[in-house]
Amino acid sequence: MSAPKPLLAALLLLLGIVCQAQTTKVRGRVTDENGEGIPFAGVYFKGTTIGITADIDGYYNLETRDLGCRLLTAQLLGYDTVSKPVHPGTFNEVNFVLPLTDNQLSGAKVKADNKKARELLANIQKHRDRNDPENHKQYSCKVYNKMELDLTHPAEQLDGKRFRKEFGFVFDYIDTSAVSGVPYLPVMISETVAERRHTLSPTQNTETVTANRISGLNPEGNNMLSQFTGSLHLKVNFYNPFINAFDVQFPSPIQESGLLYYNYYIIDTLKVDGRKTLLVRYHPKNLVSTPTFDGEMRIDCEDFALRSIHANMKNTTNVNWLRDLVLDSEYERQPDSTWFYKSDRLYVDLSLSLRDSSKMLSFIAKKDMVYLDPDFSEGVEIAPGEALVKVEEDATLKDEQFWAGARPEPLSDKEQSVYEMVEKVQTIPLYKTLYEIVYTAINGYYEFGKIGVGPYFKLLSFNAFEGFRPQLGFRTSKEFSRIDRFTVYGAYGSRDKTFKGGATWEHLFGRIPERKLTLAAKYDVFQLGSAAANSIGEGNILATIFGGSYNNRLCMMSSFSGKYQHEFSMRLNGEIGFDLRRYYPNDASWLRENQRVPMYTKDSVRVGSVAANEMYLALRFSKEETVNRGLFTKSSVYSPYPTVTISLAGSIAGLRPGDYSYLRPEFTLRWTPRIPPLGISKIYVNAGKIIGQVPYPLLHMHEGNSTYLLNRFSFACMEFMEFTSDQWLTVFYNHCFNGFFFGKIPLIRKLGWREEVSVRAAWGSLSDKNNGNLAKVDVADMRAPMLFPNGTSSLGRAPYLEFGAGISNILKFIRIDCYWRATYRDERLIVLDPVGAGAVGAGGAGGASGGGAPAAGPGGSGAESLSDKVLSRLRTPNFAVKIGAEFKF
């Protein structure tokens, strides 16, 4: 670079700072002459109504776009008033030292006024039905939502010669947070205009995103993030007893039981819009172990309505990743004397560590919402089951003229420049490389053009049946098509010398609402008695590392299936399909007896395969469910209500060799109720019945888990294929107390551990016509098509029951649970031998083994995974330890 260019760059940077300086940010502390913080001191810009009270330690922060605010004042009864100048349009750190007044008063005495607060909270609750905006019979309004994502300490995080060489220009956009005082670099900004509608009877909320743009994303068509940029996600209403933010439950300061969590201080009486208003500070009580807020609120004295509230997160012992959380909400009195939302602001500091460190990766997320043109007249209609969030087709195609008229106030120059900066960053080769790495880690496939290779976590694995299993797969990308997606893979087992593979075609008739057709063909190993889609799956590297005896009961399966998914409404989803599958026996000589899947009739005739020609219909019911929509996928995020699935499957015999006829009605319920402040529960119920005579591969195998990994949809102390039924009821219950008890123990409190308890139960019965174990009593009386393998029996006389207790949030993501088997303790059928000498029958059902070969055939001693040898002590016949990973706030 020549000599004049640095000077020119400096002048341009200086000019940019002046042009971008549109927001005045101030933070600091108010102390006395001894350096002690002065609680609840008033800090305001002189000559305005813009201000705040300091917290109990004297800290405060303020932001304003009024560039006429040049003098900041701090005052409190008993202390001299002090004013200091600020530089408008930039960040200021202003600390005040207030001397005692000349009359030698001892200064303000801070004492909670909970007696008056109790009366105030009772009045707020008494008038809640009228003042809560959600209690309007119906309303519609426009919402403008602006969100920004910032990288903190960018100079330290983005250090490196290559980075500074290619990305050095981004440092021109650095700003400073008024909340934490840390420097940050904006990396993403989005704007959304939405139409929100609400009805009280029945209670329904829906939102239509009419305009959206996100920096750096292609505006062509709907992008997947648009659905999360409206007002319904992270919507805060302080009239609710608890505020849910990032799945953390904070008690609202205006709830009727607020005195259980907070001390209240009535600071002042103000005139706001000509109405008498109370200024109240609240501070969490010392012995409260749940996450709480600290801040101030303004209460209208005539309507006892919340006018505004400032809430800063405190007590972060059992909160992960959130270093700061600040909520600001304003409510406005309407002409009909009711109250409605005016604005919401959210500030979040997300970090891998809660310590203040410039070396730790962290982000700041900001959200500003303004409510416009509320309409409470009749005529607001929401169709039953209408989508919670709908994105209009042209929402991402609005031009600059539209946005200029849609914003309540114009973007600052710095906010506007984020769009330009992100577009420039995306042209740099290093960015493209980093983006591809992150995208591959999340999606499993590395894409180059129209084709992706993967998934990387299945490229190489090992199990006792197949030996080493290399696998290679390909999948088309959205560059190939946004309507059709093709996936193929192939694998080979070094021990069974068999090629496997599969292919899938997905076709979208519509994404919102979902209309999707899927056809798939597959020939691969299958784990009988696993939790199906909820297990770690065959060919997964995790099955090699933590498989334990996961590799028990693998058999070959061929399948040709098709399904059509139809979203009738947000409440009702349907699926119809077929599955032509066939199971093959596995009696490989190198496997132990308890790893085989023999198929023999009562006359010891080997069965070559078992087939099902299944067709099914399923309906799924939900309410107020938040879903994540990808291009070809849709997944549930959360619903406060139970989701219910009802299905009916049936097979017709005579179409192929070895097939059977049956009907299989099934019912499934999933529910995640929040029970603040006691935590959150997860409930899973499954019930069904098989009508017809079928061999054991087509019966209901109760979900076992022989791995060392936690699976909340399987029984921790049950082996694969240990119990089977043709009529069953399964109940899984887990509750996380979120540190409710640990948070009260001083030493453990700092660890942030969370308590987990669970109960898992299964009731089942097996009719004689399907019971392959009756051969051990009298072969002549057995009517089942096939003998059960050794170690498989039914739940005849009593339910299966196990209890669990554990600790989660260890190092913020590790969970360890211990499970105890309460029933069938003396009839544990499979006991692992960690040295590979074979399995020992522990009594029980017996039955034909299917021509058991010696346990240690060729390579038999190597059939154990490494985790079997290292971790075998974590499981005994009636006790199991499971390890899992959970990333929760």
XYZ file of C-alpha atoms in Angstrom, residues 124 127-141 196-201 203-205 235-240 254 304-308 329-334 336-344 371 374-376:
56
model
C -52.331 -6.002 39.821
C -57.130 -6.083 37.460
C -55.138 -8.568 35.367
C -58.085 -9.768 33.300
C -58.641 -6.255 31.978
C -55.008 -5.174 31.622
C -53.421 -8.300 30.104
C -53.317 -7.740 26.307
C -53.873 -11.458 25.726
C -57.307 -11.191 27.389
C -58.756 -9.143 24.550
C -61.490 -11.171 22.876
C -59.649 -10.677 19.620
C -57.068 -8.373 18.148
C -54.879 -7.887 15.138
C -51.802 -5.702 14.827
C -50.335 -10.875 14.133
C -53.834 -12.142 15.011
C -55.250 -13.420 18.290
C -58.552 -14.839 19.503
C -59.401 -15.625 23.116
C -62.148 -18.214 22.647
C -57.259 -19.266 22.399
C -55.339 -19.068 19.141
C -52.383 -17.030 17.887
C -42.522 -13.300 22.922
C -42.589 -11.932 26.466
C -45.729 -11.099 28.440
C -45.011 -10.214 32.075
C -48.640 -10.883 33.031
C -47.810 -14.591 32.763
C -45.826 -8.907 38.918
C -52.949 -1.042 38.342
C -51.568 -1.853 34.919
C -47.964 -2.483 34.008
C -46.760 0.520 32.023
C -43.139 -0.553 31.538
C -41.266 -4.127 27.719
C -43.651 -1.201 27.353
C -47.445 -1.259 27.435
C -49.746 1.510 26.236
C -53.249 2.572 27.319
C -55.758 2.393 24.482
C -61.109 2.096 25.262
C -59.062 2.219 28.542
C -57.565 -1.245 28.015
C -53.824 -1.831 27.670
C -51.794 -3.268 24.816
C -48.195 -3.960 23.886
C -46.153 -0.965 22.739
C -42.629 -2.339 22.362
C -40.300 -5.140 23.465
C -46.439 -3.015 17.804
C -53.795 -2.549 17.092
C -57.373 -3.358 16.097
C -59.809 -4.888 18.619
